[in-house]
């Protein structure tokens, strides 16, 4: 009986270990932790409540947000579609949407669906650093790349007409006496597969039209200010649902998910 009780206790400790089940909450349908905030549930109400346009140098749309709320083509419910007339022809920066709240370190979950080949959008961390959404591109500018920092982990992509999920842990840049002393870091799962681990982000890519600090010193002039989560509008039909964020405070330079 004592041996049985010991085995039962050890089994329970393994199940309850905080490092044993982190991977269970990545991938499609991942539930938000209790201390996370739902940013996008597919409703018009939440879209207007928690998001606005990023009014960068190329902004040419107007409130209320022109992105559409449409039926989920795969599952039940509604989703948000990145189709704004101002971005027709691929004019990024004209109608991108960003959360009203701003963040430093965080854990982020985003689900997206590219409807047609070549569909293009992007998920921006702190409205600075892009995790690319671009069907058909397997380069450092392609699907799920930390743009211009890593190759595209295209092997993990489900393809057009199917839902995909990014699970991201991000640590913001650190400053001392106003000077950059630690660059931002990011780790990521793509559809439940680890694809990036502690990737250093060296600059804001894409210029002034891409996001905060893009026009500062060719993107190297990162400032010590938090930023929102931004979704890029490129005039393509890319749809989003189940976006949530968990603010963190990462003391050490490590964003890797525990397993």
PDB file of C-alpha atoms in Angstrom:
ATOM      1  CA  UNK A   1       0.000   0.000   0.000  1.00  0.00           C
ATOM      2  CA  UNK A   2       2.841   2.364   0.778  1.00  0.00           C
ATOM      3  CA  UNK A   3       4.429   1.752  -2.643  1.00  0.00           C
ATOM      4  CA  UNK A   4       1.090   2.351  -4.385  1.00  0.00           C
ATOM      5  CA  UNK A   5       0.570   5.572  -2.457  1.00  0.00           C
ATOM      6  CA  UNK A   6       4.063   6.765  -3.390  1.00  0.00           C
ATOM      7  CA  UNK A   7       3.486   6.091  -7.078  1.00  0.00           C
ATOM      8  CA  UNK A   8       0.134   7.890  -6.927  1.00  0.00           C
ATOM      9  CA  UNK A   9       1.741  10.909  -5.260  1.00  0.00           C
ATOM     10  CA  UNK A  10       4.586  11.086  -7.800  1.00  0.00           C
ATOM     11  CA  UNK A  11       2.128  10.811 -10.699  1.00  0.00           C
ATOM     12  CA  UNK A  12       0.057  13.645  -9.271  1.00  0.00           C
ATOM     13  CA  UNK A  13       3.141  15.844  -8.866  1.00  0.00           C
ATOM     14  CA  UNK A  14       4.108  15.276 -12.497  1.00  0.00           C
ATOM     15  CA  UNK A  15       0.636  16.225 -13.674  1.00  0.00           C
ATOM     16  CA  UNK A  16       0.649  19.363 -11.555  1.00  0.00           C
ATOM     17  CA  UNK A  17       4.157  20.439 -12.506  1.00  0.00           C
ATOM     18  CA  UNK A  18       4.062  23.969 -14.017  1.00  0.00           C
ATOM     19  CA  UNK A  19       6.510  22.885 -16.721  1.00  0.00           C
ATOM     20  CA  UNK A  20       4.665  19.772 -17.842  1.00  0.00           C
ATOM     21  CA  UNK A  21       1.725  21.101 -19.825  1.00  0.00           C
ATOM     22  CA  UNK A  22       2.662  24.425 -21.426  1.00  0.00           C
ATOM     23  CA  UNK A  23       2.497  22.948 -24.931  1.00  0.00           C
ATOM     24  CA  UNK A  24      -1.119  21.960 -24.350  1.00  0.00           C
ATOM     25  CA  UNK A  25      -2.211  25.580 -24.669  1.00  0.00           C
ATOM     26  CA  UNK A  26      -0.653  26.260 -28.071  1.00  0.00           C
ATOM     27  CA  UNK A  27      -2.214  25.707 -31.472  1.00  0.00           C
ATOM     28  CA  UNK A  28      -5.706  26.144 -32.842  1.00  0.00           C
ATOM     29  CA  UNK A  29      -8.366  26.635 -30.203  1.00  0.00           C
ATOM     30  CA  UNK A  30      -5.884  27.384 -27.429  1.00  0.00           C
ATOM     31  CA  UNK A  31      -7.740  28.737 -24.425  1.00  0.00           C
ATOM     32  CA  UNK A  32      -6.663  31.975 -22.808  1.00  0.00           C
ATOM     33  CA  UNK A  33      -5.182  31.740 -19.294  1.00  0.00           C
ATOM     34  CA  UNK A  34      -7.279  33.285 -16.536  1.00  0.00           C
ATOM     35  CA  UNK A  35      -5.031  36.354 -16.406  1.00  0.00           C
ATOM     36  CA  UNK A  36      -5.123  36.941 -20.164  1.00  0.00           C
ATOM     37  CA  UNK A  37      -7.280  39.434 -22.052  1.00  0.00           C
ATOM     38  CA  UNK A  38      -9.369  38.500 -25.081  1.00  0.00           C
ATOM     39  CA  UNK A  39      -8.532  41.001 -27.810  1.00  0.00           C
ATOM     40  CA  UNK A  40     -10.612  39.654 -30.693  1.00  0.00           C
ATOM     41  CA  UNK A  41     -13.557  37.248 -30.520  1.00  0.00           C
ATOM     42  CA  UNK A  42     -14.896  37.866 -34.026  1.00  0.00           C
ATOM     43  CA  UNK A  43     -17.550  40.349 -32.925  1.00  0.00           C
ATOM     44  CA  UNK A  44     -18.040  43.889 -34.156  1.00  0.00           C
ATOM     45  CA  UNK A  45     -18.455  45.042 -30.577  1.00  0.00           C
ATOM     46  CA  UNK A  46     -15.014  43.867 -29.488  1.00  0.00           C
ATOM     47  CA  UNK A  47     -13.375  45.113 -32.678  1.00  0.00           C
ATOM     48  CA  UNK A  48     -14.620  48.649 -32.004  1.00  0.00           C
ATOM     49  CA  UNK A  49     -14.051  48.448 -28.260  1.00  0.00           C
ATOM     50  CA  UNK A  50     -10.438  47.276 -28.239  1.00  0.00           C
ATOM     51  CA  UNK A  51      -8.993  48.272 -31.617  1.00  0.00           C
ATOM     52  CA  UNK A  52      -8.463  51.399 -33.656  1.00  0.00           C
ATOM     53  CA  UNK A  53      -6.525  52.398 -36.760  1.00  0.00           C
ATOM     54  CA  UNK A  54      -2.809  53.032 -36.574  1.00  0.00           C
ATOM     55  CA  UNK A  55      -2.544  56.582 -37.841  1.00  0.00           C
ATOM     56  CA  UNK A  56       0.906  56.345 -39.374  1.00  0.00           C
ATOM     57  CA  UNK A  57       2.293  58.549 -42.172  1.00  0.00           C
ATOM     58  CA  UNK A  58       0.359  56.698 -44.878  1.00  0.00           C
ATOM     59  CA  UNK A  59      -2.954  56.349 -43.034  1.00  0.00           C
ATOM     60  CA  UNK A  60      -5.882  57.093 -45.329  1.00  0.00           C
ATOM     61  CA  UNK A  61      -8.927  55.326 -43.898  1.00  0.00           C
ATOM     62  CA  UNK A  62     -11.303  56.620 -41.234  1.00  0.00           C
ATOM     63  CA  UNK A  63     -13.182  55.449 -38.163  1.00  0.00           C
ATOM     64  CA  UNK A  64     -15.231  53.437 -37.593  1.00  0.00           C
ATOM     65  CA  UNK A  65     -12.968  50.577 -38.643  1.00  0.00           C
ATOM     66  CA  UNK A  66     -13.811  49.456 -42.177  1.00  0.00           C
ATOM     67  CA  UNK A  67     -12.648  45.850 -41.693  1.00  0.00           C
ATOM     68  CA  UNK A  68     -15.617  43.515 -42.070  1.00  0.00           C
ATOM     69  CA  UNK A  69     -17.118  41.045 -39.621  1.00  0.00           C
ATOM     70  CA  UNK A  70     -18.078  37.953 -41.646  1.00  0.00           C
ATOM     71  CA  UNK A  71     -19.134  34.354 -41.089  1.00  0.00           C
ATOM     72  CA  UNK A  72     -16.347  31.904 -40.314  1.00  0.00           C
ATOM     73  CA  UNK A  73     -16.034  29.886 -43.569  1.00  0.00           C
ATOM     74  CA  UNK A  74     -14.789  26.801 -41.698  1.00  0.00           C
ATOM     75  CA  UNK A  75     -16.368  26.789 -38.245  1.00  0.00           C
ATOM     76  CA  UNK A  76     -19.320  28.411 -36.516  1.00  0.00           C
ATOM     77  CA  UNK A  77     -19.349  32.048 -35.500  1.00  0.00           C
ATOM     78  CA  UNK A  78     -17.977  35.251 -36.973  1.00  0.00           C
ATOM     79  CA  UNK A  79     -14.467  36.460 -37.724  1.00  0.00           C
ATOM     80  CA  UNK A  80     -12.799  39.714 -38.729  1.00  0.00           C
ATOM     81  CA  UNK A  81     -11.691  40.209 -42.342  1.00  0.00           C
ATOM     82  CA  UNK A  82      -8.771  42.474 -43.280  1.00  0.00           C
ATOM     83  CA  UNK A  83     -10.448  44.100 -46.240  1.00  0.00           C
ATOM     84  CA  UNK A  84     -10.301  47.900 -46.228  1.00  0.00           C
ATOM     85  CA  UNK A  85     -10.672  49.853 -49.499  1.00  0.00           C
ATOM     86  CA  UNK A  86      -7.872  52.222 -48.457  1.00  0.00           C
ATOM     87  CA  UNK A  87      -5.329  49.375 -48.706  1.00  0.00           C
ATOM     88  CA  UNK A  88      -6.295  48.210 -52.204  1.00  0.00           C
ATOM     89  CA  UNK A  89      -3.214  47.360 -54.230  1.00  0.00           C
ATOM     90  CA  UNK A  90      -1.150  46.358 -51.210  1.00  0.00           C
ATOM     91  CA  UNK A  91      -0.763  49.776 -49.588  1.00  0.00           C
ATOM     92  CA  UNK A  92       0.274  48.725 -46.094  1.00  0.00           C
ATOM     93  CA  UNK A  93       0.051  51.398 -43.436  1.00  0.00           C
ATOM     94  CA  UNK A  94      -3.101  52.914 -44.890  1.00  0.00           C
ATOM     95  CA  UNK A  95      -5.638  50.889 -42.865  1.00  0.00           C
ATOM     96  CA  UNK A  96      -3.779  48.757 -40.318  1.00  0.00           C
ATOM     97  CA  UNK A  97      -5.557  48.215 -37.003  1.00  0.00           C
ATOM     98  CA  UNK A  98      -3.888  48.257 -33.587  1.00  0.00           C
ATOM     99  CA  UNK A  99      -5.022  47.566 -30.042  1.00  0.00           C
ATOM    100  CA  UNK A 100      -5.849  50.591 -27.957  1.00  0.00           C
ATOM    101  CA  UNK A 101      -3.849  49.082 -25.101  1.00  0.00           C
ATOM    102  CA  UNK A 102      -0.051  48.990 -25.269  1.00  0.00           C
ATOM    103  CA  UNK A 103       2.223  46.241 -24.009  1.00  0.00           C
ATOM    104  CA  UNK A 104       5.797  45.406 -23.034  1.00  0.00           C
ATOM    105  CA  UNK A 105       6.443  41.678 -22.442  1.00  0.00           C
ATOM    106  CA  UNK A 106       3.633  39.282 -23.290  1.00  0.00           C
ATOM    107  CA  UNK A 107       2.348  35.907 -24.440  1.00  0.00           C
ATOM    108  CA  UNK A 108       0.151  36.263 -27.531  1.00  0.00           C
ATOM    109  CA  UNK A 109      -2.176  33.875 -29.358  1.00  0.00           C
ATOM    110  CA  UNK A 110      -3.467  34.706 -32.859  1.00  0.00           C
ATOM    111  CA  UNK A 111      -5.521  32.596 -35.263  1.00  0.00           C
ATOM    112  CA  UNK A 112      -5.667  33.558 -38.956  1.00  0.00           C
ATOM    113  CA  UNK A 113      -6.940  32.220 -42.263  1.00  0.00           C
ATOM    114  CA  UNK A 114      -5.602  33.214 -45.687  1.00  0.00           C
ATOM    115  CA  UNK A 115      -8.469  32.852 -48.137  1.00  0.00           C
ATOM    116  CA  UNK A 116      -6.613  32.990 -51.467  1.00  0.00           C
ATOM    117  CA  UNK A 117      -3.113  32.209 -52.777  1.00  0.00           C
ATOM    118  CA  UNK A 118      -0.733  35.108 -52.208  1.00  0.00           C
ATOM    119  CA  UNK A 119      -2.792  36.503 -49.329  1.00  0.00           C
ATOM    120  CA  UNK A 120      -0.804  38.998 -47.293  1.00  0.00           C
ATOM    121  CA  UNK A 121      -1.137  40.511 -43.832  1.00  0.00           C
ATOM    122  CA  UNK A 122       1.048  40.581 -40.723  1.00  0.00           C
ATOM    123  CA  UNK A 123       1.032  40.452 -36.926  1.00  0.00           C
ATOM    124  CA  UNK A 124       3.069  43.235 -35.331  1.00  0.00           C
ATOM    125  CA  UNK A 125       4.457  42.988 -31.809  1.00  0.00           C
ATOM    126  CA  UNK A 126       4.443  46.368 -30.050  1.00  0.00           C
ATOM    127  CA  UNK A 127       3.404  47.810 -33.432  1.00  0.00           C
ATOM    128  CA  UNK A 128       7.086  47.404 -34.384  1.00  0.00           C
ATOM    129  CA  UNK A 129       8.190  43.861 -35.117  1.00  0.00           C
ATOM    130  CA  UNK A 130       6.377  41.876 -37.778  1.00  0.00           C
ATOM    131  CA  UNK A 131       5.600  38.178 -37.745  1.00  0.00           C
ATOM    132  CA  UNK A 132       4.768  37.776 -41.397  1.00  0.00           C
ATOM    133  CA  UNK A 133       1.536  36.391 -42.831  1.00  0.00           C
ATOM    134  CA  UNK A 134       2.246  35.821 -46.517  1.00  0.00           C
ATOM    135  CA  UNK A 135       1.030  32.795 -48.447  1.00  0.00           C
ATOM    136  CA  UNK A 136       3.465  31.273 -50.947  1.00  0.00           C
ATOM    137  CA  UNK A 137       6.626  32.926 -49.599  1.00  0.00           C
ATOM    138  CA  UNK A 138       9.229  30.692 -47.898  1.00  0.00           C
ATOM    139  CA  UNK A 139      11.962  33.324 -47.528  1.00  0.00           C
ATOM    140  CA  UNK A 140      12.933  35.618 -44.660  1.00  0.00           C
ATOM    141  CA  UNK A 141      10.035  37.775 -45.820  1.00  0.00           C
ATOM    142  CA  UNK A 142       7.624  34.847 -45.897  1.00  0.00           C
ATOM    143  CA  UNK A 143       5.013  33.044 -43.853  1.00  0.00           C
ATOM    144  CA  UNK A 144       5.677  33.012 -40.077  1.00  0.00           C
ATOM    145  CA  UNK A 145       9.137  34.543 -40.416  1.00  0.00           C
ATOM    146  CA  UNK A 146      10.313  37.040 -37.849  1.00  0.00           C
ATOM    147  CA  UNK A 147      10.583  39.345 -40.793  1.00  0.00           C
ATOM    148  CA  UNK A 148      14.108  39.617 -42.203  1.00  0.00           C
ATOM    149  CA  UNK A 149      15.503  37.886 -39.103  1.00  0.00           C
ATOM    150  CA  UNK A 150      14.609  34.213 -39.730  1.00  0.00           C
ATOM    151  CA  UNK A 151      13.692  31.962 -42.603  1.00  0.00           C
ATOM    152  CA  UNK A 152      10.018  31.099 -43.011  1.00  0.00           C
ATOM    153  CA  UNK A 153       9.033  27.895 -41.177  1.00  0.00           C
ATOM    154  CA  UNK A 154       6.722  27.143 -44.080  1.00  0.00           C
ATOM    155  CA  UNK A 155       6.565  23.430 -43.258  1.00  0.00           C
ATOM    156  CA  UNK A 156       4.251  24.226 -40.330  1.00  0.00           C
ATOM    157  CA  UNK A 157       1.736  26.193 -42.436  1.00  0.00           C
ATOM    158  CA  UNK A 158      -1.696  24.618 -42.980  1.00  0.00           C
ATOM    159  CA  UNK A 159      -2.196  26.430 -46.294  1.00  0.00           C
ATOM    160  CA  UNK A 160      -4.908  28.637 -47.762  1.00  0.00           C
ATOM    161  CA  UNK A 161      -8.502  28.087 -46.737  1.00  0.00           C
ATOM    162  CA  UNK A 162      -7.448  26.643 -43.373  1.00  0.00           C
ATOM    163  CA  UNK A 163      -7.018  28.168 -39.954  1.00  0.00           C
ATOM    164  CA  UNK A 164      -3.529  28.667 -38.546  1.00  0.00           C
ATOM    165  CA  UNK A 165      -2.291  29.675 -35.105  1.00  0.00           C
ATOM    166  CA  UNK A 166       0.654  31.693 -33.841  1.00  0.00           C
ATOM    167  CA  UNK A 167       1.659  31.360 -30.184  1.00  0.00           C
ATOM    168  CA  UNK A 168       4.258  33.958 -29.314  1.00  0.00           C
ATOM    169  CA  UNK A 169       6.253  34.927 -26.250  1.00  0.00           C
ATOM    170  CA  UNK A 170       7.854  38.357 -26.595  1.00  0.00           C
ATOM    171  CA  UNK A 171      10.303  40.279 -24.427  1.00  0.00           C
ATOM    172  CA  UNK A 172      10.593  43.990 -25.145  1.00  0.00           C
ATOM    173  CA  UNK A 173      13.870  45.814 -25.606  1.00  0.00           C
ATOM    174  CA  UNK A 174      15.578  46.985 -22.412  1.00  0.00           C
ATOM    175  CA  UNK A 175      17.046  50.417 -21.848  1.00  0.00           C
ATOM    176  CA  UNK A 176      19.378  51.975 -19.299  1.00  0.00           C
ATOM    177  CA  UNK A 177      19.759  55.733 -18.997  1.00  0.00           C
ATOM    178  CA  UNK A 178      17.831  56.040 -22.251  1.00  0.00           C
ATOM    179  CA  UNK A 179      20.153  53.744 -24.199  1.00  0.00           C
ATOM    180  CA  UNK A 180      19.320  50.348 -25.662  1.00  0.00           C
ATOM    181  CA  UNK A 181      21.112  47.629 -23.680  1.00  0.00           C
ATOM    182  CA  UNK A 182      19.137  44.489 -24.630  1.00  0.00           C
ATOM    183  CA  UNK A 183      17.410  43.871 -27.953  1.00  0.00           C
ATOM    184  CA  UNK A 184      13.894  42.405 -28.126  1.00  0.00           C
ATOM    185  CA  UNK A 185      13.490  38.629 -28.171  1.00  0.00           C
ATOM    186  CA  UNK A 186      10.752  36.347 -29.462  1.00  0.00           C
ATOM    187  CA  UNK A 187       9.921  32.635 -29.403  1.00  0.00           C
ATOM    188  CA  UNK A 188       7.041  31.122 -31.332  1.00  0.00           C
ATOM    189  CA  UNK A 189       4.969  28.023 -32.017  1.00  0.00           C
ATOM    190  CA  UNK A 190       3.234  27.778 -35.396  1.00  0.00           C
ATOM    191  CA  UNK A 191       0.278  25.393 -35.418  1.00  0.00           C
ATOM    192  CA  UNK A 192       1.622  23.694 -32.330  1.00  0.00           C
ATOM    193  CA  UNK A 193       5.189  23.275 -33.656  1.00  0.00           C
ATOM    194  CA  UNK A 194       8.094  25.211 -32.199  1.00  0.00           C
ATOM    195  CA  UNK A 195       9.581  27.296 -35.013  1.00  0.00           C
ATOM    196  CA  UNK A 196      11.475  30.157 -33.321  1.00  0.00           C
ATOM    197  CA  UNK A 197      13.430  30.139 -30.071  1.00  0.00           C
ATOM    198  CA  UNK A 198      14.863  33.311 -28.523  1.00  0.00           C
ATOM    199  CA  UNK A 199      15.244  35.114 -31.838  1.00  0.00           C
ATOM    200  CA  UNK A 200      16.894  38.514 -31.460  1.00  0.00           C
ATOM    201  CA  UNK A 201      15.124  41.300 -33.339  1.00  0.00           C
ATOM    202  CA  UNK A 202      17.707  43.806 -34.520  1.00  0.00           C
ATOM    203  CA  UNK A 203      15.544  46.629 -35.835  1.00  0.00           C
ATOM    204  CA  UNK A 204      12.117  47.759 -37.016  1.00  0.00           C
ATOM    205  CA  UNK A 205      11.933  46.677 -40.642  1.00  0.00           C
ATOM    206  CA  UNK A 206       9.873  48.293 -43.371  1.00  0.00           C
ATOM    207  CA  UNK A 207      10.380  51.996 -42.815  1.00  0.00           C
ATOM    208  CA  UNK A 208       8.133  54.657 -41.348  1.00  0.00           C
ATOM    209  CA  UNK A 209       4.971  53.170 -42.872  1.00  0.00           C
ATOM    210  CA  UNK A 210       5.463  49.844 -41.098  1.00  0.00           C
ATOM    211  CA  UNK A 211       5.056  50.850 -37.458  1.00  0.00           C
ATOM    212  CA  UNK A 212       6.514  52.608 -34.444  1.00  0.00           C
ATOM    213  CA  UNK A 213      10.161  53.662 -34.809  1.00  0.00           C
ATOM    214  CA  UNK A 214      10.358  52.418 -38.386  1.00  0.00           C
ATOM    215  CA  UNK A 215      11.446  55.872 -39.473  1.00  0.00           C
ATOM    216  CA  UNK A 216      14.003  56.330 -36.681  1.00  0.00           C
ATOM    217  CA  UNK A 217      17.613  55.784 -37.802  1.00  0.00           C
ATOM    218  CA  UNK A 218      16.580  53.303 -40.503  1.00  0.00           C
ATOM    219  CA  UNK A 219      14.664  51.301 -37.910  1.00  0.00           C
ATOM    220  CA  UNK A 220      17.568  50.994 -35.462  1.00  0.00           C
ATOM    221  CA  UNK A 221      16.280  53.892 -33.372  1.00  0.00           C
ATOM    222  CA  UNK A 222      14.039  51.828 -31.120  1.00  0.00           C
ATOM    223  CA  UNK A 223      12.495  53.848 -28.313  1.00  0.00           C
ATOM    224  CA  UNK A 224      11.580  52.823 -24.782  1.00  0.00           C
ATOM    225  CA  UNK A 225       7.818  52.984 -25.206  1.00  0.00           C
ATOM    226  CA  UNK A 226       5.275  50.158 -25.211  1.00  0.00           C
ATOM    227  CA  UNK A 227       3.135  49.500 -28.276  1.00  0.00           C
ATOM    228  CA  UNK A 228      -0.042  47.714 -29.273  1.00  0.00           C
ATOM    229  CA  UNK A 229      -0.661  44.524 -31.207  1.00  0.00           C
ATOM    230  CA  UNK A 230      -1.177  45.485 -34.837  1.00  0.00           C
ATOM    231  CA  UNK A 231      -2.786  43.578 -37.708  1.00  0.00           C
ATOM    232  CA  UNK A 232      -1.721  44.655 -41.159  1.00  0.00           C
ATOM    233  CA  UNK A 233      -4.105  45.395 -43.999  1.00  0.00           C
ATOM    234  CA  UNK A 234      -2.630  44.830 -47.467  1.00  0.00           C
ATOM    235  CA  UNK A 235      -5.872  44.768 -49.426  1.00  0.00           C
ATOM    236  CA  UNK A 236      -6.115  40.960 -49.153  1.00  0.00           C
ATOM    237  CA  UNK A 237      -8.763  38.707 -47.648  1.00  0.00           C
ATOM    238  CA  UNK A 238      -7.073  37.441 -44.482  1.00  0.00           C
ATOM    239  CA  UNK A 239      -9.314  36.627 -41.524  1.00  0.00           C
ATOM    240  CA  UNK A 240      -8.658  36.656 -37.785  1.00  0.00           C
ATOM    241  CA  UNK A 241     -10.241  35.139 -34.698  1.00  0.00           C
ATOM    242  CA  UNK A 242      -9.392  34.052 -31.132  1.00  0.00           C
ATOM    243  CA  UNK A 243      -6.726  36.626 -30.331  1.00  0.00           C
ATOM    244  CA  UNK A 244      -5.705  36.910 -26.692  1.00  0.00           C
ATOM    245  CA  UNK A 245      -2.773  38.348 -24.769  1.00  0.00           C
ATOM    246  CA  UNK A 246      -1.225  37.625 -21.386  1.00  0.00           C
ATOM    247  CA  UNK A 247       1.007  40.440 -20.073  1.00  0.00           C
ATOM    248  CA  UNK A 248       4.281  39.148 -18.626  1.00  0.00           C
ATOM    249  CA  UNK A 249       7.311  40.512 -16.816  1.00  0.00           C
ATOM    250  CA  UNK A 250      10.306  38.606 -18.111  1.00  0.00           C
ATOM    251  CA  UNK A 251      13.239  39.433 -15.842  1.00  0.00           C
ATOM    252  CA  UNK A 252      15.798  37.431 -17.823  1.00  0.00           C
ATOM    253  CA  UNK A 253      16.463  37.456 -21.546  1.00  0.00           C
ATOM    254  CA  UNK A 254      14.558  34.240 -22.248  1.00  0.00           C
ATOM    255  CA  UNK A 255      11.279  33.843 -24.116  1.00  0.00           C
ATOM    256  CA  UNK A 256      11.409  30.097 -24.671  1.00  0.00           C
ATOM    257  CA  UNK A 257       8.267  28.134 -23.825  1.00  0.00           C
ATOM    258  CA  UNK A 258       8.781  25.603 -21.059  1.00  0.00           C
ATOM    259  CA  UNK A 259       8.116  21.987 -21.977  1.00  0.00           C
TER     260      UNK A 259
END
